[in-house]
Amino acid sequence: MAKTTTRERVAATLAARARVLDHLVARLPGVDRGQAREILVAVNADGYTGLRNLDAHLQATPDALVAGSPECPTVLVRLVQNLAARGFAVVLVPCAGCGRTDKPLPLQGTGGRICDTCWVRDPARHEPCARCGKRRRPQKRQPDGSALCSSCHTNPQHRCSGCSQVDIAAAHGPDGPLCPRCYESTTRPRRRCGQCGEVRVINKRDPDGDRELCKRCNHTIAQCSRCGRRRPCRRITTGQPVCRSCVEVPTPPCARCGRLRPVAAYWPIGGVCRDCYRTSRANPQLCPNCGHIRPLIGVDPVGRDACGPCSGSDIDYACRTCGSGAEELFHQGRCVRCVAAERLRLKFADSHGEVPAALQPLLASLTRAERARSVLEWLRRDNSGAEILRDLVGRDDISHDALDALPPGHAVIALRAMLVHLGILPKRNEALAAADAWAERAVQALPEHHRRIIGPYAHWSVLRSARQRAEHKRFTEHSGARARMLITVAISLLTWADERNTSLAELTQADVDEWLSAGGNRLQSRHFLRWARRRRLVGELDLPRHRRTDPQDFLTEDDYGHLLHRCLHDQDVPLDVRIAGTLVLVYGLHVTRIVELTTNNLDLSDEPQLRINGHSLVLPPALGSLLAQHIATATTTSLVGRSGTPANWLFPGQQAGRPLAAASLVSKLTAHELPARISRNSALLSLASDLPAAVLSSLLGLSETAAVQWVHRTKRDWHAFLRARAHDQAQQRKR
């Protein structure tokens, strides 16, 4: 075919323009050739291609301006819409699909010109998806040419160079990909808004002028036809503008609960409200027809609840990655668990794009978490352990020392517990380590002249004793609190001396007596003053010994019986509180020992027993029943603690692999009017009246001194018991 020359194109354009102008002048009353030419220019129909298409269609269909047929070129659609806006008697071209005449018709369908919406819905353009098998419009083609629908195609995600979050890339900046939020906040140009005057991202120009409007001001302001206020309104072109507050939302009965609520989704059973939609999506069930776990959104022919495919709908809510319908869909047709697994991998990948081998147990445990949404929330929060761990991965330093160097907080404590529970970090005495780290921070915050004194005292006296105790005895949270208290009191004493313009070496006996006279924790400063005196940091001072007073608070017999009855039979008291209260009231166990109990300490056979300190204590049947119920339901709130290897603590805590804090259990007991200290005093007094000091010490783990003091308080003479015990031991040796 010969190529058209420029001269031939110009001649054809002039001839077509003349014929079209003649046609418009003949069909439009009061329009001359100059006005007709302006109309052609306004609808972009004065060029070679537009004129040729319009001329050919007008010659084939002389009444095209009033025919209203969608079988026409797009230039005629624009021309007719322009003429109708000018008030000429023409017929608008409807969409061949939906019949609407108020939308552009840029595409050619099977029955003529169609709008964008109908082009998307046109079955002729649909083909089977290579992943889910459903006939849908292709969104992306794979290398082999097969199509993926919009639900199965996932946009690639990158690590944002601005905020380090994993998301789709809205743009590529000089340092790498930018997520939509960073692109919006840092890259898009900012100029002064013509309406509010603030420097913001410009959304568009004012349609009524040349002002530039930000997103907040880019609304059509009109007087609402219902409330009369001037506000951003909808339905401006109808002449009855309505603001957002006055828009009436239809509230038909929900097909699930029957309440009159706005419709959130249309299912085979009908329209459902937002509450029922969320509940059904978040709680999939077993379909009785196909046996798959999916949201039951319809009914089968026999009236049973069924999933979408079994009720005649193509809505299956199945994940496009794993194919499961047991999880709620979260992003781009993928379930929340698959999205969480992908974001975990991207979050903790190193510079080579690989997750360190040491973190594989953590990712595996979080992927199996009971609630995958909680994992996504943990990844999303800026102050969570996920951000801390990401920083440690970037520095290639996942260790206790690296966590100790961070500011203390709940996120650091919870992250350390997870890593220790999964074996990524070695176990250690956290109470001792916390006291050591606290002392280091406290000493560094002191002025130089105080640091020279408190530093050696803290590290070589208090913490040294704490380490020795941890090696040979139990070192609990209370032990760590005592170490912190000794250092705090010493700091307070030096500060008190500075306020009186006195140094430690210049303290007199009168000064020390005045300091100790206030009582309280100040009495514990004797430990520091004795240490300072041995090192000749203070003069010879008379430091009276601290005399321990006997317990003064005990329960009456009636109160004791009432509390024990509540613990064993009151259903309104939480189960863990009832068990802990019973152990305190019956056996006098300290709360710090109760929280350290595990299920291995229990034998809940025909005769329930509690094994403690090498002895087996027979439990009341009522307490054994409570323990059996508690073990079946007790669980930690930690995601890793529930999904990984479960710890066998009798009272699991909020952190993975750790028991409930003793202070938390005391608070629970106090909240339910079960005073732990007074109850334990009464229990120990009762036990000491029936048991000798040696048995009491061995059975309950008390020190020998404490056991003897409790027995002396009961005024019992155990010499006969001791003679009988010595006789039995002698007989055993003879045998």
XYZ file of C-alpha atoms in Angstrom:
735
model
C 0.000 0.000 0.000
C 1.440 3.380 -1.066
C 2.361 5.779 1.737
C 0.225 8.951 1.945
C 2.217 12.092 1.232
C 1.958 15.281 3.249
C 0.234 17.065 0.372
C -2.363 14.305 0.097
C -2.990 14.407 3.866
C -3.505 18.177 3.796
C -5.897 17.901 0.856
C -7.866 15.112 2.543
C -8.053 17.107 5.781
C -9.356 20.223 4.017
C -11.965 18.222 2.104
C -13.154 16.375 5.206
C -13.318 19.608 7.230
C -15.453 21.236 4.515
C -17.908 18.341 4.455
C -18.184 18.202 8.253
C -18.697 21.975 8.516
C -21.390 21.815 5.856
C -23.096 19.017 7.784
C -22.998 20.929 11.090
C -24.267 24.161 9.528
C -27.149 22.262 7.915
C -28.108 20.357 11.088
C -27.546 23.024 13.762
C -29.814 26.075 13.551
C -28.096 29.458 13.843
C -24.559 28.107 13.494
C -22.242 29.482 10.847
C -19.037 27.925 9.580
C -16.857 29.926 12.023
C -18.836 28.723 15.060
C -18.851 25.183 13.711
C -15.047 25.322 13.393
C -14.762 26.452 17.049
C -16.875 23.463 18.110
C -14.609 21.068 16.213
C -11.531 22.566 17.850
C -13.158 22.301 21.314
C -13.795 18.544 20.929
C -10.354 17.854 19.390
C -11.942 16.971 16.039
C -10.104 19.431 13.801
C -7.069 17.238 13.057
C -6.476 14.678 10.361
C -7.535 11.546 12.279
C -10.510 13.080 14.050
C -11.884 14.742 10.925
C -11.436 11.605 8.836
C -13.339 9.408 11.358
C -16.095 11.975 11.902
C -16.497 12.631 8.173
C -16.723 8.931 7.341
C -19.352 8.316 10.044
C -21.473 11.358 9.072
C -21.490 10.266 5.445
C -22.558 6.740 6.433
C -25.072 7.926 9.055
C -26.384 11.422 8.194
C -28.654 11.515 11.305
C -25.813 10.533 13.701
C -26.354 13.667 15.843
C -29.855 12.502 16.804
C -29.497 8.721 16.355
C -28.018 8.011 19.796
C -26.283 4.844 18.563
C -23.172 3.545 20.357
C -21.881 2.229 17.014
C -19.847 5.350 16.363
C -16.313 6.730 16.718
C -15.297 8.312 20.002
C -15.003 11.723 18.335
C -18.764 11.716 17.752
C -19.362 11.023 21.448
C -17.342 14.088 22.379
C -19.065 16.196 19.731
C -22.585 15.248 20.821
C -21.774 15.862 24.509
C -20.356 19.310 23.658
C -23.396 20.199 21.570
C -25.765 19.077 24.327
C -23.886 21.285 26.804
C -24.348 24.213 24.409
C -28.115 23.609 24.326
C -28.544 22.046 20.891
C -31.210 19.406 20.316
C -29.071 16.305 19.971
C -29.249 12.804 21.408
C -26.414 11.717 23.705
C -24.660 8.473 22.856
C -25.277 5.848 25.540
C -22.774 3.236 26.690
C -23.403 -0.063 24.895
C -22.953 -1.864 28.193
C -24.657 0.100 30.955
C -26.604 2.678 28.885
C -25.258 5.681 30.790
C -24.842 8.894 28.812
C -22.881 10.930 31.387
C -19.583 9.071 31.065
C -16.787 9.141 28.475
C -16.859 6.196 26.060
C -13.185 5.725 25.171
C -13.270 2.001 24.334
C -14.870 -0.207 21.691
C -16.925 -3.117 22.972
C -18.807 -5.909 21.278
C -21.935 -3.744 20.895
C -20.339 -0.341 20.309
C -18.673 2.302 22.457
C -18.438 1.410 26.150
C -17.216 3.129 29.304
C -14.228 2.061 31.401
C -16.369 0.155 33.888
C -18.082 -1.928 31.213
C -14.771 -2.580 29.503
C -13.477 -4.096 32.738
C -16.616 -6.222 33.074
C -16.764 -7.297 29.429
C -16.734 -11.150 29.440
C -15.054 -11.159 26.043
C -11.921 -9.750 27.662
C -11.884 -12.269 30.509
C -9.786 -15.419 30.511
C -8.960 -18.128 33.060
C -6.470 -17.087 35.753
C -3.410 -19.336 35.803
C -3.473 -19.497 39.613
C -7.084 -19.581 40.815
C -8.715 -20.791 37.584
C -11.498 -18.195 37.615
C -12.395 -16.232 34.468
C -11.414 -12.668 35.210
C -9.798 -9.708 33.519
C -6.029 -10.244 33.237
C -4.060 -8.001 35.560
C -0.571 -9.319 34.806
C 0.963 -11.798 32.395
C 3.545 -14.320 33.449
C 6.639 -15.092 31.341
C 4.814 -17.981 29.653
C 1.966 -15.670 28.610
C -0.595 -16.990 31.096
C -2.727 -14.406 32.872
C -3.101 -13.558 36.540
C -6.203 -11.834 37.872
C -6.061 -8.817 40.167
C -6.536 -11.006 43.254
C -3.698 -13.395 42.421
C -1.231 -10.806 41.168
C 0.813 -9.288 43.978
C 2.768 -6.123 43.493
C 6.434 -6.520 44.422
C 7.401 -5.098 47.794
C 10.632 -3.369 48.706
C 12.257 -1.989 51.808
C 11.611 1.755 51.870
C 14.803 3.802 51.916
C 13.074 6.408 54.072
C 11.361 4.524 56.904
C 12.778 0.986 56.380
C 9.253 -0.458 56.295
C 8.372 -3.118 53.711
C 5.732 -1.914 51.251
C 5.061 -1.389 47.566
C 7.235 1.234 45.915
C 5.406 4.449 45.027
C 8.570 5.952 43.538
C 12.322 5.458 43.362
C 14.278 8.170 45.105
C 18.012 8.825 45.008
C 18.582 6.389 47.905
C 16.227 3.651 46.722
C 12.505 2.785 46.715
C 10.040 4.955 48.616
C 6.806 3.684 50.118
C 3.611 5.686 49.490
C 3.803 7.430 52.882
C 7.413 8.543 52.477
C 6.783 9.600 48.891
C 3.816 11.676 50.005
C 5.659 13.265 52.936
C 9.133 13.854 51.517
C 9.223 13.741 47.714
C 6.087 15.402 46.397
C 6.612 19.161 45.980
C 4.999 21.513 48.443
C 3.612 24.927 47.654
C 1.344 27.398 49.378
C -2.324 26.449 49.167
C -4.456 29.164 47.598
C -7.289 28.648 50.106
C -5.844 27.856 53.562
C -2.467 29.518 52.959
C -0.424 26.621 54.395
C 2.536 25.098 52.572
C 1.304 21.605 51.752
C 1.297 19.020 48.979
C -0.807 20.440 46.157
C -3.619 18.149 45.084
C -5.071 20.032 42.113
C -5.941 23.450 40.800
C -9.157 25.166 41.770
C -11.685 24.418 38.980
C -13.115 27.941 39.329
C -9.794 29.762 39.089
C -6.052 29.538 39.014
C -5.539 28.780 42.714
C -3.672 25.637 43.743
C -5.460 23.606 46.414
C -4.045 21.118 48.920
C -5.784 17.822 49.570
C -7.617 19.185 52.590
C -9.048 22.118 50.640
C -9.782 20.220 47.431
C -13.507 19.940 48.019
C -16.423 21.608 46.388
C -17.887 23.918 49.018
C -21.609 24.488 48.744
C -24.637 25.099 50.913
C -26.096 21.777 51.990
C -29.715 21.478 50.875
C -30.664 19.731 54.130
C -28.777 21.338 57.014
C -28.072 24.680 55.331
C -24.389 24.784 56.314
C -21.623 25.564 53.819
C -19.538 22.427 53.761
C -17.872 20.052 51.266
C -20.831 18.521 49.469
C -21.746 15.833 46.975
C -24.395 15.870 44.213
C -23.481 19.393 43.170
C -24.664 18.941 39.574
C -28.139 17.818 40.668
C -28.852 21.176 42.257
C -29.431 19.489 45.627
C -25.957 19.345 47.260
C -25.690 17.187 50.373
C -22.856 17.242 52.903
C -21.374 14.066 54.357
C -23.261 14.384 57.626
C -26.616 14.538 55.855
C -26.111 11.708 53.362
C -28.679 9.011 54.021
C -27.148 5.554 54.112
C -29.620 2.738 53.389
C -30.102 0.458 56.401
C -31.886 -2.707 55.289
C -32.175 -5.690 57.665
C -28.944 -7.664 57.942
C -29.352 -11.161 56.490
C -27.319 -12.591 59.381
C -28.442 -10.773 62.555
C -31.613 -9.042 61.350
C -30.637 -5.591 62.651
C -31.206 -2.476 60.548
C -27.612 -1.601 59.660
C -25.703 -0.310 56.597
C -24.663 -3.091 54.246
C -20.967 -3.976 54.286
C -21.094 -6.839 51.750
C -23.596 -8.683 49.588
C -23.363 -12.456 50.022
C -25.528 -15.300 48.706
C -27.620 -15.050 51.875
C -28.114 -11.313 51.241
C -26.616 -8.082 52.529
C -24.783 -8.318 55.865
C -23.759 -5.566 58.272
C -20.167 -4.740 59.152
C -20.214 -6.629 62.467
C -21.491 -9.844 60.899
C -19.103 -9.417 57.972
C -16.084 -9.135 60.250
C -17.235 -11.962 62.513
C -17.794 -14.375 59.622
C -14.532 -13.460 57.927
C -12.507 -13.791 61.126
C -14.128 -17.108 62.178
C -14.189 -19.525 59.210
C -15.834 -22.877 59.796
C -15.979 -26.307 58.198
C -18.308 -26.347 55.202
C -20.591 -29.433 55.439
C -20.581 -29.877 51.644
C -16.980 -29.565 50.447
C -15.181 -30.104 53.762
C -13.063 -26.955 53.416
C -12.636 -24.426 56.209
C -14.035 -21.182 54.828
C -16.398 -18.376 55.849
C -19.949 -19.702 55.589
C -21.684 -16.966 53.586
C -24.555 -18.870 51.980
C -26.832 -21.885 52.281
C -26.882 -25.150 50.363
C -30.026 -26.675 48.782
C -30.968 -28.382 52.045
C -30.701 -25.172 54.074
C -27.356 -25.723 55.803
C -24.777 -22.975 56.133
C -22.270 -23.307 53.301
C -19.279 -21.545 51.780
C -19.530 -19.376 48.679
C -18.811 -22.007 45.975
C -21.200 -24.505 47.601
C -23.983 -21.899 47.623
C -23.598 -20.957 43.949
C -21.226 -18.009 44.297
C -17.617 -17.567 43.194
C -16.751 -15.789 46.477
C -14.571 -18.292 48.306
C -12.234 -16.068 50.411
C -9.424 -18.547 49.753
C -5.843 -17.331 50.002
C -4.212 -16.914 46.584
C -0.883 -18.098 48.005
C -1.650 -21.100 50.213
C -5.198 -21.793 49.000
C -6.533 -22.017 52.541
C -9.761 -20.417 53.621
C -9.090 -20.888 57.322
C -7.468 -17.456 57.647
C -8.882 -14.022 56.978
C -7.792 -12.423 53.695
C -5.606 -9.423 54.386
C -3.768 -8.032 51.352
C -4.079 -8.606 47.612
C -6.006 -11.844 48.000
C -3.529 -13.345 50.468
C -4.399 -14.488 53.957
C -3.081 -12.721 57.010
C -0.729 -15.616 57.841
C 0.969 -15.620 54.419
C 1.358 -11.846 54.561
C 2.849 -12.090 58.057
C 5.337 -14.756 56.923
C 6.462 -12.620 53.984
C 6.809 -9.451 56.041
C 8.756 -11.294 58.724
C 11.211 -12.495 56.102
C 11.603 -9.029 54.592
C 11.827 -7.364 58.008
C 14.733 -9.406 59.317
C 16.686 -10.027 56.125
C 20.315 -8.963 56.274
C 22.221 -6.936 53.690
C 22.344 -10.019 51.426
C 18.575 -10.492 51.558
C 18.803 -13.622 53.745
C 17.421 -14.147 57.230
C 20.257 -15.039 59.660
C 20.239 -18.699 60.640
C 20.056 -17.736 64.318
C 16.660 -16.074 63.770
C 15.048 -18.960 61.895
C 13.489 -20.422 65.094
C 11.933 -17.032 65.873
C 10.422 -16.664 62.396
C 9.124 -20.224 62.472
C 7.503 -19.650 65.865
C 5.913 -16.343 64.847
C 4.636 -17.859 61.602
C 2.800 -20.496 63.668
C 1.404 -17.881 66.061
C -2.197 -18.317 67.093
C -3.159 -14.849 65.843
C -1.236 -13.774 62.776
C -2.734 -10.283 62.999
C -0.897 -9.783 66.277
C 2.361 -10.552 64.462
C 1.577 -7.869 61.866
C 0.787 -5.399 64.637
C 4.097 -6.275 66.321
C 5.913 -5.609 63.044
C 4.040 -2.352 62.455
C 4.647 -0.611 65.776
C 7.638 1.716 65.839
C 8.414 1.031 69.511
C 8.137 -2.760 69.400
C 10.806 -5.405 69.726
C 10.673 -5.918 65.958
C 12.368 -2.570 65.340
C 14.981 -3.327 67.998
C 15.713 -6.740 66.512
C 15.901 -5.263 63.019
C 18.560 -2.847 64.235
C 20.520 -5.691 65.846
C 20.371 -7.686 62.605
C 21.717 -4.681 60.718
C 24.653 -4.492 63.147
C 25.075 -8.291 63.139
C 25.092 -8.249 66.939
C 22.305 -10.303 68.523
C 23.537 -10.708 72.094
C 22.727 -9.922 75.718
C 25.345 -7.159 75.719
C 23.718 -5.456 72.726
C 20.319 -5.508 74.464
C 21.846 -4.288 77.740
C 23.240 -1.255 75.912
C 19.735 -0.158 74.867
C 17.475 2.041 77.013
C 15.451 -0.191 79.345
C 11.829 -0.750 78.453
C 9.110 -3.355 78.033
C 10.013 -3.976 74.368
C 13.606 -4.876 75.259
C 12.492 -7.173 78.103
C 9.910 -8.972 75.943
C 12.344 -9.373 73.027
C 15.020 -10.818 75.307
C 12.502 -13.277 76.774
C 11.529 -14.477 73.278
C 15.146 -14.943 72.182
C 16.060 -16.807 75.372
C 12.952 -19.006 75.224
C 13.819 -20.089 71.656
C 17.473 -20.725 72.472
C 18.792 -17.845 70.345
C 20.328 -16.274 73.465
C 21.665 -18.239 76.457
C 19.734 -18.282 79.717
C 20.896 -16.101 82.585
C 19.653 -14.834 85.934
C 17.612 -11.870 84.740
C 17.070 -10.475 88.235
C 20.841 -10.325 88.812
C 21.554 -8.954 85.335
C 18.855 -6.297 85.728
C 20.332 -5.191 89.069
C 23.810 -5.016 87.515
C 22.597 -2.939 84.541
C 20.572 -0.642 86.827
C 23.581 -0.046 89.071
C 25.749 0.855 86.077
C 23.214 3.431 84.876
C 22.724 4.834 88.385
C 26.468 5.270 88.950
C 27.033 6.926 85.571
C 24.311 9.487 86.328
C 26.038 10.667 89.540
C 28.406 13.633 89.859
C 32.081 12.760 89.847
C 32.679 13.079 93.603
C 29.767 10.748 94.332
C 30.710 8.323 91.564
C 34.127 7.714 93.142
C 32.386 6.442 96.285
C 29.179 4.790 95.035
C 30.919 2.992 92.139
C 33.177 0.780 94.304
C 30.414 0.286 96.873
C 27.916 -0.866 94.242
C 30.245 -3.121 92.262
C 32.505 -4.553 94.978
C 30.102 -4.812 97.887
C 26.423 -4.933 96.899
C 26.696 -6.639 93.501
C 29.511 -8.920 94.627
C 27.330 -10.212 97.435
C 24.461 -10.553 94.983
C 26.570 -12.686 92.624
C 27.715 -14.897 95.465
C 24.128 -15.385 96.586
C 23.045 -16.230 93.028
C 25.723 -18.933 92.833
C 24.688 -20.735 96.010
C 21.086 -19.680 96.732
C 17.981 -18.363 95.069
C 18.276 -14.843 93.676
C 14.780 -13.543 92.992
C 13.220 -10.253 91.993
C 13.049 -9.342 95.685
C 16.797 -9.963 95.986
C 17.427 -7.614 93.084
C 15.112 -5.026 94.621
C 17.092 -5.159 97.875
C 20.374 -4.606 96.009
C 18.896 -1.561 94.256
C 17.530 -0.269 97.544
C 20.949 -0.428 99.260
C 22.546 1.595 96.453
C 19.670 4.082 96.365
C 19.880 4.717 100.119
C 23.650 5.282 99.871
C 23.117 7.825 97.069
C 20.405 9.541 99.146
C 22.759 9.807 102.130
C 25.487 11.487 100.048
C 22.936 13.867 98.525
C 21.601 14.690 102.002
C 25.164 15.440 103.155
C 25.770 17.724 100.144
C 22.651 19.712 100.992
C 24.226 20.429 104.398
C 27.603 21.281 102.840
C 29.114 18.207 104.455
C 31.208 15.470 102.866
C 31.089 11.799 103.788
C 34.372 12.068 105.708
C 33.013 14.989 107.763
C 29.856 13.232 108.949
C 29.552 13.262 112.722
C 27.660 10.978 115.030
C 24.989 13.659 115.378
C 24.583 13.818 111.604
C 24.215 10.046 111.356
C 21.734 9.945 114.234
C 19.674 12.672 112.577
C 19.731 10.764 109.292
C 18.709 7.472 110.903
C 16.000 9.063 113.035
C 13.736 9.392 109.999
C 13.464 5.590 109.909
C 12.159 3.793 106.830
C 14.688 2.763 104.200
C 17.265 5.100 105.786
C 17.919 2.383 108.359
C 19.428 0.313 105.534
C 22.243 2.872 105.183
C 24.048 1.016 108.004
C 25.329 -1.385 105.331
C 26.905 1.478 103.386
C 28.282 3.230 106.481
C 29.905 0.018 107.758
C 31.491 -0.472 104.326
C 32.714 3.162 104.330
C 34.086 2.827 107.877
C 36.098 -0.274 106.954
C 37.667 1.707 104.110
C 38.254 4.756 106.316
C 35.979 6.932 104.204
C 34.122 7.991 107.331
C 35.106 8.442 110.947
C 34.381 6.142 113.847
C 30.620 6.032 114.164
C 28.347 4.105 116.458
C 25.914 2.258 114.212
C 23.237 0.550 116.291
C 22.199 -2.864 115.064
C 18.854 -3.126 113.363
C 16.543 -5.141 115.568
C 13.992 -7.146 113.693
C 10.548 -7.025 115.212
C 8.246 -10.016 115.351
C 5.313 -10.127 112.927
C 2.391 -8.219 114.363
C -0.342 -8.890 111.795
C -2.195 -12.215 111.899
C -5.609 -13.436 110.843
C -8.195 -14.385 113.406
C -9.445 -17.953 113.298
C -12.744 -16.845 111.749
C -11.038 -14.699 109.094
C -8.625 -17.520 108.309
C -11.474 -19.980 107.761
C -13.437 -17.476 105.705
C -10.520 -16.762 103.351
C -9.734 -20.454 102.922
C -13.379 -21.191 102.117
C -13.384 -18.407 99.513
C -10.245 -19.778 97.871
C -11.637 -23.292 97.631
C -15.267 -22.602 96.710
C -15.868 -18.995 95.546
C -16.489 -19.145 91.777
C -16.278 -15.348 91.448
C -12.566 -15.345 92.306
C -10.199 -16.141 89.380
C -8.796 -19.656 89.377
C -5.133 -18.661 89.666
C -5.906 -16.387 92.628
C -7.777 -19.175 94.417
C -4.878 -21.618 93.967
C -2.203 -19.141 95.049
C -4.273 -18.063 98.043
C -4.773 -21.674 99.134
C -1.038 -22.429 98.878
C -0.292 -19.405 101.051
C -3.000 -20.122 103.627
C -2.401 -23.873 103.971
C 1.348 -24.277 103.434
C 2.698 -20.798 104.139
C 4.576 -20.685 100.820
C 6.114 -17.364 99.850
C 4.738 -15.835 96.661
C 8.208 -15.908 95.062
C 8.251 -19.703 95.513
C 4.692 -20.127 94.284
C 5.406 -18.439 90.934
C 8.425 -20.741 90.459
C 6.280 -23.892 90.651
C 5.942 -25.942 87.466
C 3.581 -28.700 86.441
C 6.417 -31.132 87.199
C 5.948 -30.286 90.894
C 2.427 -31.725 90.769
C 1.094 -35.260 90.833
C -2.651 -35.073 90.229
C -3.378 -38.794 90.365
C -5.833 -40.369 92.805
C -4.063 -38.668 95.726
C -2.937 -35.179 94.575
C 0.525 -34.212 95.795
C 2.838 -31.216 95.583
C 6.556 -31.938 95.403
C 8.649 -29.134 96.868
C 12.153 -29.069 98.379
C 12.430 -32.824 97.975
C 9.236 -33.529 99.909
C 5.760 -34.518 98.768
C 2.874 -32.656 100.350
C -0.564 -34.229 100.145
C -3.056 -31.746 98.709
C -6.701 -31.421 99.680
C -8.972 -32.947 96.991
C -10.618 -29.574 96.414
C -7.230 -27.960 95.700
C -6.269 -30.855 93.409
C -9.437 -30.266 91.392
C -8.653 -26.556 91.094
C -5.112 -27.330 89.935
C -6.388 -29.730 87.259
C -8.736 -27.061 85.883
C -6.020 -24.420 85.993
C -3.414 -26.493 84.150
C -5.901 -27.170 81.344
C -6.563 -23.469 80.746
C -3.462 -21.557 81.878
C -1.433 -20.091 79.024
C 0.937 -17.235 78.416
C -0.078 -14.156 76.466
C 3.193 -14.192 74.524
C 2.897 -15.152 70.843
C 6.174 -17.050 70.936
C 5.325 -18.647 74.258
C 2.110 -20.149 72.831
C 3.409 -21.155 69.400
C 6.842 -22.502 70.391
C 7.784 -25.137 72.929
C 5.477 -24.311 75.856
C 7.012 -23.660 79.262
C 5.510 -25.727 82.080
C 5.091 -22.925 84.601
C 2.106 -23.338 86.875
C 1.552 -19.571 86.650
C 2.769 -18.534 83.163
C 3.561 -14.866 82.677
C 3.184 -12.428 79.832
C 6.729 -12.983 78.567
C 7.792 -16.064 76.663
C 9.259 -18.799 78.848
C 8.907 -16.859 82.100
C 6.518 -17.239 85.030
C 4.187 -14.609 86.343
C 5.994 -11.886 88.263
C 5.672 -12.223 92.018
C 4.573 -8.587 92.314
C 1.768 -9.227 89.809
C 0.510 -12.212 91.786
C 0.588 -10.205 95.031
C -1.435 -7.466 93.311
C -4.006 -10.039 92.181
C -4.320 -11.445 95.682
C -4.688 -7.980 97.186
C -7.311 -6.986 94.612
C -9.469 -9.915 95.781
C -8.955 -9.131 99.482
C -6.453 -11.912 100.083
C -3.518 -10.263 101.932
C -0.454 -12.365 101.093
C 1.805 -11.316 103.980
C -0.786 -11.600 106.755
C -2.067 -14.901 105.367
C 1.441 -16.341 105.253
C 2.140 -15.180 108.829
C -0.942 -16.985 110.049
C -0.102 -20.155 108.098
C 3.482 -20.255 109.375
C 2.322 -19.711 112.951
C -0.094 -22.617 112.617
C 2.517 -24.905 111.056
C 5.155 -23.962 113.645
C 2.809 -25.045 116.418
C 2.667 -28.572 114.939
C 6.132 -29.043 113.393
C 9.660 -28.717 114.793
C 12.044 -26.128 113.347
C 14.098 -28.707 111.440
C 11.058 -30.091 109.641
C 9.631 -26.642 109.015
C 12.917 -25.456 107.502
C 13.342 -28.494 105.275
C 9.715 -28.646 104.184
C 9.123 -24.988 103.282
C 12.656 -23.926 102.390
C 12.981 -21.506 105.295
C 16.352 -20.708 106.765
C 17.106 -22.497 110.021
C 17.133 -19.208 111.898
C 13.724 -18.216 110.563
C 12.255 -21.645 111.330
C 13.558 -21.515 114.924
C 12.110 -18.033 115.400
C 8.696 -19.173 114.217
C 8.757 -22.164 116.553
C 9.786 -19.948 119.494
C 6.821 -17.706 118.779
C 4.525 -20.658 119.425
C 6.290 -21.409 122.780
C 6.447 -25.155 122.110
C 9.141 -27.476 123.507
C 10.404 -29.973 120.917
C 13.117 -31.649 122.998
C 11.137 -34.869 123.202
C 10.744 -34.920 119.408
C 14.457 -34.336 118.890
C 15.371 -37.169 121.338
C 12.986 -39.521 119.566
C 14.394 -38.549 116.182
C 17.985 -39.087 117.380
C 17.004 -42.505 118.718
C 15.442 -43.498 115.367
C 18.531 -42.352 113.472
C 20.780 -44.382 115.828
C 18.667 -47.481 115.285
C 18.893 -47.044 111.505
C 22.688 -46.777 111.702
C 22.864 -50.035 113.708
C 20.896 -51.803 111.028
